[in-house]
Tab-separated table of C-alpha atoms in Angstrom:
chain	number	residue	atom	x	y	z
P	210	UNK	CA	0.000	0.000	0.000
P	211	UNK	CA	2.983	2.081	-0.606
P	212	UNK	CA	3.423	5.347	-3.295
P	213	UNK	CA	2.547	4.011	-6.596
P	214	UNK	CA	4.975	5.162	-8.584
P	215	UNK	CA	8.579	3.407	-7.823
P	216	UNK	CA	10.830	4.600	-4.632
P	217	UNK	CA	14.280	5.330	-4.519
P	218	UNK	CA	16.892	6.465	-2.442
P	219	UNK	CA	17.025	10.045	-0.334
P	220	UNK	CA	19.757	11.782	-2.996
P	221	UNK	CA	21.196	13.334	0.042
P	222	UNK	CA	22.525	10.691	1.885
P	223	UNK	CA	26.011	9.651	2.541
P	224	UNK	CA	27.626	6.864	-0.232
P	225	UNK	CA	27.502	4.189	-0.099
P	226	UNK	CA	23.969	4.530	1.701
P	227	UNK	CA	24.733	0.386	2.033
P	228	UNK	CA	26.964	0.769	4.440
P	229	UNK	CA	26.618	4.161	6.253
P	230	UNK	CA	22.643	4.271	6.622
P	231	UNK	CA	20.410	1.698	8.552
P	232	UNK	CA	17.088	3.021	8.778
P	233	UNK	CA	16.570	2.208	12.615
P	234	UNK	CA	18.666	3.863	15.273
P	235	UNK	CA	17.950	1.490	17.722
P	236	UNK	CA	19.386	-2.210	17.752
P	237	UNK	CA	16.676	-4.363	18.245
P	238	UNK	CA	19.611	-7.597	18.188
P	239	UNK	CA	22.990	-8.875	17.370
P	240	UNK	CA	23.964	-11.348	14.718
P	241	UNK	CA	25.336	-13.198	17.866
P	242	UNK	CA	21.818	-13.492	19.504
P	243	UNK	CA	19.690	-16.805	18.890
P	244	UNK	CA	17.463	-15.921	15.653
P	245	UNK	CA	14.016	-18.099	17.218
P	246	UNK	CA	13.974	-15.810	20.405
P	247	UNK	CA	12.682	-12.727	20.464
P	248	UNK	CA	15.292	-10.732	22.299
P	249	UNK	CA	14.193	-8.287	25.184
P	250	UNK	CA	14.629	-4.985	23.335
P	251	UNK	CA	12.244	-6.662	20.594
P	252	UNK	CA	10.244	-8.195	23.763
P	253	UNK	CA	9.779	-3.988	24.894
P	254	UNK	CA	9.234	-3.243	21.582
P	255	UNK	CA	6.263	-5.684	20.952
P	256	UNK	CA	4.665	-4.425	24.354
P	257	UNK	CA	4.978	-1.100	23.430
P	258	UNK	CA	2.448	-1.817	20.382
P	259	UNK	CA	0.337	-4.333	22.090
P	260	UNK	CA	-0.053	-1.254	24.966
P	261	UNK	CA	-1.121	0.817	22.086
P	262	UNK	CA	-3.910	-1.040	20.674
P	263	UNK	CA	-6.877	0.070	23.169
P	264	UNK	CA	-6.144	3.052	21.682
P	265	UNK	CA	-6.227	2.687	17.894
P	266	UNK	CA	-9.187	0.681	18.644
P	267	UNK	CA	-11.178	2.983	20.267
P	268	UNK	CA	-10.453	5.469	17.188
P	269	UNK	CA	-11.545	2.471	14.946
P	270	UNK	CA	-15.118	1.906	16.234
P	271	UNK	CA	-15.714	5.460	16.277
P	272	UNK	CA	-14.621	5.885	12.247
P	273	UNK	CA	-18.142	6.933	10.932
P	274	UNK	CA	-17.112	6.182	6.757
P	275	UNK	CA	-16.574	2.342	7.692
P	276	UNK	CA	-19.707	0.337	7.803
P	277	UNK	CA	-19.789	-1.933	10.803
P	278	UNK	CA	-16.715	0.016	12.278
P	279	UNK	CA	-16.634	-1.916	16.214
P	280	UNK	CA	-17.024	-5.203	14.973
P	281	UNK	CA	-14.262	-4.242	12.639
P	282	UNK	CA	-12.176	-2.481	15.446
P	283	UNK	CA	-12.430	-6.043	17.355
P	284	UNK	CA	-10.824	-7.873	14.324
P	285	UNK	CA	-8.080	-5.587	13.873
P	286	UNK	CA	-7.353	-5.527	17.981
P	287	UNK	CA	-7.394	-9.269	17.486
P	288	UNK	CA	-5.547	-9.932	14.830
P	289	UNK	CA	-2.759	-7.265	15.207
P	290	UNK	CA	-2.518	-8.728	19.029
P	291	UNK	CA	-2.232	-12.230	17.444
P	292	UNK	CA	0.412	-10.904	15.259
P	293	UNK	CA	2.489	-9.622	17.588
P	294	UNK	CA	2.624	-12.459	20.332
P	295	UNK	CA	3.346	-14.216	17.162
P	296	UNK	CA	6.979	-12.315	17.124
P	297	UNK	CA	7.184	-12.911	20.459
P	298	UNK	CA	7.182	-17.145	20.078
P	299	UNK	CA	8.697	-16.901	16.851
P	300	UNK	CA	10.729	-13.112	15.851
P	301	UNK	CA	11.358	-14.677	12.183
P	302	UNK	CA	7.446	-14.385	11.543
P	303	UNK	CA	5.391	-11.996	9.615
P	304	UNK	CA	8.958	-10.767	8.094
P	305	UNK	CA	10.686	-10.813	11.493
P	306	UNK	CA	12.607	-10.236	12.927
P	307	UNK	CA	10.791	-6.933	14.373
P	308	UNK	CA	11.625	-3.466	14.535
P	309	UNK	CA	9.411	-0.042	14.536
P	310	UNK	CA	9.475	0.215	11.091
P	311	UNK	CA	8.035	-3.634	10.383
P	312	UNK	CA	5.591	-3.179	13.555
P	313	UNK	CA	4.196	0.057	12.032
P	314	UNK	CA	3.711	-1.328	8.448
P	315	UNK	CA	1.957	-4.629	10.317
P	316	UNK	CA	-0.377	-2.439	12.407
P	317	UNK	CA	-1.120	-0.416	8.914
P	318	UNK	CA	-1.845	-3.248	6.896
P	319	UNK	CA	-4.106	-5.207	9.383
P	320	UNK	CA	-6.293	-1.745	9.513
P	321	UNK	CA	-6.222	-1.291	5.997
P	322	UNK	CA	-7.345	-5.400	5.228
P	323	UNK	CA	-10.047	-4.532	7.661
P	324	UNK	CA	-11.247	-1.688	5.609
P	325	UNK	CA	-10.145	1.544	7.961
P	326	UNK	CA	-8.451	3.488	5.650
P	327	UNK	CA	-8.147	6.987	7.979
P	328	UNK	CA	-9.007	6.217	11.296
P	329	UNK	CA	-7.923	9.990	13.017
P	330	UNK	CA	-9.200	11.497	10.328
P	331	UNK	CA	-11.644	13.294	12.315
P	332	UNK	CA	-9.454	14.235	15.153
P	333	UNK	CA	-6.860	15.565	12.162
P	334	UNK	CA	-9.489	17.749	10.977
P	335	UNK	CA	-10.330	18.996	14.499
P	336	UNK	CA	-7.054	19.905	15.479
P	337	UNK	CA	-6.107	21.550	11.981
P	338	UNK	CA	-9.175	23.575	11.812
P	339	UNK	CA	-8.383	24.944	15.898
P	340	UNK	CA	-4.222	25.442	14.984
P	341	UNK	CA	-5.500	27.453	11.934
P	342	UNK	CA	-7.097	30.027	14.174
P	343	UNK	CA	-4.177	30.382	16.767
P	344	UNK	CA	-1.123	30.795	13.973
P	345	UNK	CA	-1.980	34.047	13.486
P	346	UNK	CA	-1.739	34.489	17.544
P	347	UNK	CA	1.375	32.360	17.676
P	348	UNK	CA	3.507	34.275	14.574
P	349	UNK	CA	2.775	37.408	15.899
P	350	UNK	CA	4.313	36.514	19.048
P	351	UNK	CA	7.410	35.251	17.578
P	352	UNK	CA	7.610	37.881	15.102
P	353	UNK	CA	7.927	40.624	18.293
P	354	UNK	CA	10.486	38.488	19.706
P	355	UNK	CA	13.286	41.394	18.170
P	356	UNK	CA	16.726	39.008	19.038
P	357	UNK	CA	17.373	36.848	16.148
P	358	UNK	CA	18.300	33.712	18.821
P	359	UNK	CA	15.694	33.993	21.294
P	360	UNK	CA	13.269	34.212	18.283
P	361	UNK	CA	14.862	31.104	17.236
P	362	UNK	CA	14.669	29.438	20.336
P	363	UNK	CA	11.126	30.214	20.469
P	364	UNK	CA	10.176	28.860	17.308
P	365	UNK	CA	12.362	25.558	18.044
P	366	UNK	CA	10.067	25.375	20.884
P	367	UNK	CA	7.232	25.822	19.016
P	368	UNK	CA	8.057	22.429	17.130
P	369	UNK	CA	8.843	20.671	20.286
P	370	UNK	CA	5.436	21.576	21.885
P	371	UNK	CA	3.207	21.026	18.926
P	372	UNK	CA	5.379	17.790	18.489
P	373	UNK	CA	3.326	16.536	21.237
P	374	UNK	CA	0.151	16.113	19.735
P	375	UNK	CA	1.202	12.400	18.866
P	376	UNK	CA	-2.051	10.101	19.181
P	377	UNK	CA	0.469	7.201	18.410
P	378	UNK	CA	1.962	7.276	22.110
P	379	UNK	CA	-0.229	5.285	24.430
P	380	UNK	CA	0.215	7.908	27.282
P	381	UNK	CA	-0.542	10.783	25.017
P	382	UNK	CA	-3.470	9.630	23.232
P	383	UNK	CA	-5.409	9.087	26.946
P	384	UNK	CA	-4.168	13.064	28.212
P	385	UNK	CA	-5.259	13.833	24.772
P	386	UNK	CA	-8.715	12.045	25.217
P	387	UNK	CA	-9.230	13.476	28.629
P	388	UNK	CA	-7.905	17.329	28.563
P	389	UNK	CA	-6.944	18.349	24.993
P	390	UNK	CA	-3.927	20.079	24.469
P	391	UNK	CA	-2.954	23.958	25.125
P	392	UNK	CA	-0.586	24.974	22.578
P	393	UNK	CA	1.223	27.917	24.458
P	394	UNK	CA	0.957	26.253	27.811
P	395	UNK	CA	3.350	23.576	26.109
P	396	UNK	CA	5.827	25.964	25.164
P	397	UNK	CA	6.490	26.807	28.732
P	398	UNK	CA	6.421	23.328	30.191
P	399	UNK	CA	8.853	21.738	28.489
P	400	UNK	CA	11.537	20.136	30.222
P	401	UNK	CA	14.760	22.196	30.932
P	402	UNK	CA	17.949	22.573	29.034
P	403	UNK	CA	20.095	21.014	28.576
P	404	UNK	CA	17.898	18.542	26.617
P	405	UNK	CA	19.033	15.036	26.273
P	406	UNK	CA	20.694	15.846	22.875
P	407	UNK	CA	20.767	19.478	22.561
P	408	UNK	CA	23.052	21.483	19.469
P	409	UNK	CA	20.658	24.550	20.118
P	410	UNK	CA	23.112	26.660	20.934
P	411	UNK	CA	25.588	25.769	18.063
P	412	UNK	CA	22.552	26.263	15.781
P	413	UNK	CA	21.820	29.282	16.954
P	414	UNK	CA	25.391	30.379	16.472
P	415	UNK	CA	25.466	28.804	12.790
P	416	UNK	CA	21.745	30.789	12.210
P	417	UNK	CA	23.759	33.750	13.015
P	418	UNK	CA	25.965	33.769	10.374
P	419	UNK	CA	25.073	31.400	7.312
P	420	UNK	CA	21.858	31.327	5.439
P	421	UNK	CA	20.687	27.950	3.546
P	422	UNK	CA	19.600	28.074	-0.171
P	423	UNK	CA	17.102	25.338	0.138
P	424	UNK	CA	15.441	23.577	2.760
P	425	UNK	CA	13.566	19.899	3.264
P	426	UNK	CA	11.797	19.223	6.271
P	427	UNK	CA	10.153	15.974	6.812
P	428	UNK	CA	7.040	16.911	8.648
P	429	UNK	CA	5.148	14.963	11.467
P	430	UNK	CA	1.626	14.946	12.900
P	431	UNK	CA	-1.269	17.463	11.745
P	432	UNK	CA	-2.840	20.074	14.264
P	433	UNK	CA	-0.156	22.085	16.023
P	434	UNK	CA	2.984	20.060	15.021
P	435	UNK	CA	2.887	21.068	11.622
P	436	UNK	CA	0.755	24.334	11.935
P	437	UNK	CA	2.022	26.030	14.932
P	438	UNK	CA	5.313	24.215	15.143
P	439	UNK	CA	6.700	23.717	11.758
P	440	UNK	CA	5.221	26.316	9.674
P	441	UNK	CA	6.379	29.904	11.689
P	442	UNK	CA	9.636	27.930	11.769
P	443	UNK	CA	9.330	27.757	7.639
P	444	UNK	CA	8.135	31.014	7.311
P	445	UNK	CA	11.749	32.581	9.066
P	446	UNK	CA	13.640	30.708	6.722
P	447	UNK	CA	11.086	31.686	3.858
P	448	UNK	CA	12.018	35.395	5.339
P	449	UNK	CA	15.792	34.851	5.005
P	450	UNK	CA	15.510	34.099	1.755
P	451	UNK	CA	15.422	29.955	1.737
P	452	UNK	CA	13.380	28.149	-0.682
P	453	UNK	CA	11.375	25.479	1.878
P	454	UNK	CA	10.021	22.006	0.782
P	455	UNK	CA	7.839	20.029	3.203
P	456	UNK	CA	7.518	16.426	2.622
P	457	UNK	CA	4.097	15.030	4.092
P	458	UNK	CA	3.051	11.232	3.525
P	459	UNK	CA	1.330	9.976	0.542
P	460	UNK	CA	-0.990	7.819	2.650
P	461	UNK	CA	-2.442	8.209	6.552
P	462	UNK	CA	-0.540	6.490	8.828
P	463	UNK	CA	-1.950	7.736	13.189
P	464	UNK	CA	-2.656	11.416	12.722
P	465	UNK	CA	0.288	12.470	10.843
P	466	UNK	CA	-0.457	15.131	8.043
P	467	UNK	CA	-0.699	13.797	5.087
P	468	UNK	CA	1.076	15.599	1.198
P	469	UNK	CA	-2.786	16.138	0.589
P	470	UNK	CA	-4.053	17.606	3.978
P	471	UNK	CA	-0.808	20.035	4.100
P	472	UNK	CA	-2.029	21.460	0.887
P	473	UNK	CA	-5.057	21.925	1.938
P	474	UNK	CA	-3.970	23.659	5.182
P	475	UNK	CA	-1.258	25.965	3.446
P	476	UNK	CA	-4.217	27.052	1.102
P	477	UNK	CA	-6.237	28.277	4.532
P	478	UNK	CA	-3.204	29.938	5.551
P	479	UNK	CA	-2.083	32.366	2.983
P	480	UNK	CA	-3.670	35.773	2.640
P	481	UNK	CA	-4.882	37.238	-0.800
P	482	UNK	CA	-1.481	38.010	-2.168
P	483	UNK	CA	-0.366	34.553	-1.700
P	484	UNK	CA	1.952	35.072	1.701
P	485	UNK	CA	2.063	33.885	4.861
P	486	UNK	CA	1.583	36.543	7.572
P	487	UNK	CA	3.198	39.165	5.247
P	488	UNK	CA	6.319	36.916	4.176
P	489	UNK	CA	6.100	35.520	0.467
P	490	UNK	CA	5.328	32.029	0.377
P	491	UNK	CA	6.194	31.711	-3.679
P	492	UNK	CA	8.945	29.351	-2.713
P	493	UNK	CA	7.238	27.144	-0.439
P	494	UNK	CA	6.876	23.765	-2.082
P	495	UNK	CA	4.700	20.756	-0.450
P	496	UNK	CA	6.383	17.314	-1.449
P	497	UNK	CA	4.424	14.093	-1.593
P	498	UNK	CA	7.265	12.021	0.513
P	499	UNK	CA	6.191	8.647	-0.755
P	500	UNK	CA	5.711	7.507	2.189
P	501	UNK	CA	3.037	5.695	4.323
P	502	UNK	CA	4.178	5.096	7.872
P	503	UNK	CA	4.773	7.472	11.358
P	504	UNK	CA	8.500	6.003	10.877
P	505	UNK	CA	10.599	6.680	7.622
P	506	UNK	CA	12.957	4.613	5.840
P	507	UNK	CA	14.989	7.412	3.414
P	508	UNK	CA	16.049	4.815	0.871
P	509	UNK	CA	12.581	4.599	-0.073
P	510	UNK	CA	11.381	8.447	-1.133
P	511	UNK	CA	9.293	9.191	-4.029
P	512	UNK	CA	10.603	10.001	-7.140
P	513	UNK	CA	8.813	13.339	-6.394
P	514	UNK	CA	11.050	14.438	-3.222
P	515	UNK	CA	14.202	13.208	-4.770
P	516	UNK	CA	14.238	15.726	-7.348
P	517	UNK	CA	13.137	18.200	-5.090
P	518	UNK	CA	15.601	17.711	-2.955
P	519	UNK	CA	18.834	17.019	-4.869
P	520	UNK	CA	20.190	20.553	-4.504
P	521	UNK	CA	19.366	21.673	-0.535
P	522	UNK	CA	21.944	22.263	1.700
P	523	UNK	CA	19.362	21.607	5.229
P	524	UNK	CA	17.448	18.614	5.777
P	525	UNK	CA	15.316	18.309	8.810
P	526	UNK	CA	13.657	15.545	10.252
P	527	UNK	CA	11.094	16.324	12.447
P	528	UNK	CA	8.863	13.768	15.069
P	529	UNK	CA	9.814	11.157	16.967
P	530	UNK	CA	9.464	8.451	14.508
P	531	UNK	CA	11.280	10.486	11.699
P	532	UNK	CA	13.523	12.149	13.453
P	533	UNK	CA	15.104	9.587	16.289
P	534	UNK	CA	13.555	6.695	15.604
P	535	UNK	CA	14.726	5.628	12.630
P	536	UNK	CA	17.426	8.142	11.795
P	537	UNK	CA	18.646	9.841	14.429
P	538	UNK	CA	22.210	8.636	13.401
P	539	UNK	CA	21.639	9.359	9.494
P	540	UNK	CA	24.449	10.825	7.750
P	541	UNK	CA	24.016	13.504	4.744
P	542	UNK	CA	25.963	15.342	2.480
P	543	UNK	CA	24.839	18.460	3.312
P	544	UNK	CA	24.048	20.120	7.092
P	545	UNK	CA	20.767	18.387	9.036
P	546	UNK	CA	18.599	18.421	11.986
P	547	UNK	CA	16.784	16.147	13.642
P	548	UNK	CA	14.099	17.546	16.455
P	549	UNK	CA	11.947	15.953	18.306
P	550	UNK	CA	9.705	15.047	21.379
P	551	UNK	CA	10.788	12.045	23.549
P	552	UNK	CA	7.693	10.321	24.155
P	553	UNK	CA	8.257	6.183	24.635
P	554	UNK	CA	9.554	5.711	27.496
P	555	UNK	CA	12.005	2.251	25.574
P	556	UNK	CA	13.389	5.674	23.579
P	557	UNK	CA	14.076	7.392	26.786
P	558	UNK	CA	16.072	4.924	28.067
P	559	UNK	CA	17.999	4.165	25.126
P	560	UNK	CA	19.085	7.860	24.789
P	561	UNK	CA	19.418	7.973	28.623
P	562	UNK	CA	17.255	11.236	28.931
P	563	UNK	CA	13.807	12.176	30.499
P	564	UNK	CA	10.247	10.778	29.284
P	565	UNK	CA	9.244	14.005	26.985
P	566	UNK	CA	12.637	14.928	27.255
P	567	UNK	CA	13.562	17.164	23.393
P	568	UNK	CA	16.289	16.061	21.168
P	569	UNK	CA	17.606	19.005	18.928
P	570	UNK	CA	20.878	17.180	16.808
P	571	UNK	CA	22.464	19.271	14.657
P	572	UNK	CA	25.144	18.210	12.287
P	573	UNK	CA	27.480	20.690	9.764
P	574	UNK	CA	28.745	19.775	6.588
P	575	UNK	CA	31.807	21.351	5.893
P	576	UNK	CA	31.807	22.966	2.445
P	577	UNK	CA	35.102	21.220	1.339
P	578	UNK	CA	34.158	17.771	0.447
């Protein structure tokens, strides 16, 4: 159920992407380790998605385009639960052995068997249609902010607080179901610096005193994350004079934005001439990433992005599952950040941070190669 056109390779990453990229940044085993048992970071791993399917049940039986929708939520709690204390007996099954990136596709392709094709879609709408009405409120804000790196700062925590509206964490899906989310009551509860990884002050140094000629960012969930996190971050880099591509997924996958929802949202957000807030949005691109999952594996892009993104000199990979879950240790030719929210507690541990602890990783290029 991938992009129907035929994926390639991420043109920016480091040759020979065989042996310097490995789209998982956690090891899930060893070649040493027995291949029939599951081993106990896959064991964690496996829990982790069992613990979330109350949750992407619930969202199931209340999906009003599916006919029969809770008996249908039953079979897919059922059958993605048999699945994965399949991997547990036997980690060589269903394409074992596991990771997030085969546990994601699994979970997708029991709901899409099923019939749910877009099971937050309502939620997604919700959220968009309330961060719409605040990112006037929240650019204006940033835009009196006069310092170039405290503006910067605030924007970076911008992303980090809309990065919370994740419906694919267990935890956050219930405080989400309860309470809602503020927005600007985020921004000032995050944790403290220094974050667990943290370049923000390099960045800021680097912001200073280069500019970028073209930007990718690969964006993350729909509401505030990409409205009130990502965007005023791509309008100051529209402002400094860098052409911006967002790459959305081609398909839903939780209530990440999808290529076709982001144009949609963009469309909302410019004003008669075109701009956003007053800064020209003529080279703002949207990108149809290819891609169907919460987690990314960049040797599979649409043929789209890839062309798109051959030239830029900033790549940015935003979101848990983008940004540290699967390539937190990706190497490019050109400079890159990956930002994101900390929010399973198996990925707190591995980094050896806080849960909802921020990871901002910056990495330079030099420009003699």
């Amino acid at each position: 159920m991938e992009s129907s056109s035929e994926l390639v390779a991420f043109p920016l990453l480091t040759t020979p992407i065989e042996s310097n990229y490995r789209a998982c940044t956690i090891t899930y085993r060893f070649p040493s380790d027995n291949p029939k048992k599951p081993t106990p970071t896959e064991i964690s791993w496996i829990d982790l998605f069992a613990n979330s399917i109350p949750s992407f049940k619930k969202r199931a039986e209340s999906d009003e385009t599916v006919t029969d929708a809770k008996a249908k939520a039953e079979k897919f709690a059922q059958r993605y639960g048999e699945i994965l204390e399949d991997l547990k007996k036997d980690p060589e099954s269903h394409g074992g052995p596991p990771d997030c990136i085969l546990l994601c596709r699994i979970r997708e392709q029991v709901l899409r068997e099923i019939g749910f094709r877009d099971i937050f879609k309502k939620v997604k709408d919700e959220e968009n249609a309330k961060a719409i009405s605040l990112f006037e409120n929240v650019v204006s804000l940033n835009d009196a902010i006069e310092d170039l790196g405290k503006r910067l700062e605030n924007l970076v925590r911008g992303i980090f607080a809309g990065n919370i509206f994740d419906l694919g964490s267990a935890q956050l899906a219930e405080v989400f179901s309860k309470d809602g989310m503020s927005f600007l009551a985020s921004c000032q509860n995050l944790v403290a610096r220094p974050w667990v990884i943290d370049d923000l002050d390099n960045f800021k140094l680097k912001w200073s005193k280069k500019s970028w000629k073209k930007a990718v960012i690969f964006v993350d969930n729909s509401g505030a994350d990409v409205v009130l996190g990502i965007l005023p971050f791509a309008r100051e880099l529209l402002r400094r004079g860098t052409q911006v591509v967002l790459a959305a997924n081609e398909m839903p996958s939780i209530n990440d934005v999808t290529y076709y929802e982001l144009i949609e949202i963009i469309s909302k957000l410019k004003d008669k001439d075109g701009g956003l807030l007053g800064v020209d949005a003529s080279n703002l691109l949207i990108a149809n990433s290819g891609n169907d999952l919460p987690v990314i594996d960049l040797t599979r892009v649409s043929q789209e992005l890839a062309y798109l993104a051959s030239d830029a000199d900033l790549v940015i990979l935003e979101g848990m599952g983008r940004g540290i879950e699967t390539n937190l240790y990706a190497q490019f030719k050109c400079d890159s950040i990956k930002i994101g929210m900390v929010k399973h507690p198996e990925v707190a541990q591995f980094l050896g941070g806080r849960l909802y602890d921020c990871v901002f990783k910056y990495n330079e290029v030099s420009a003699i190669r």
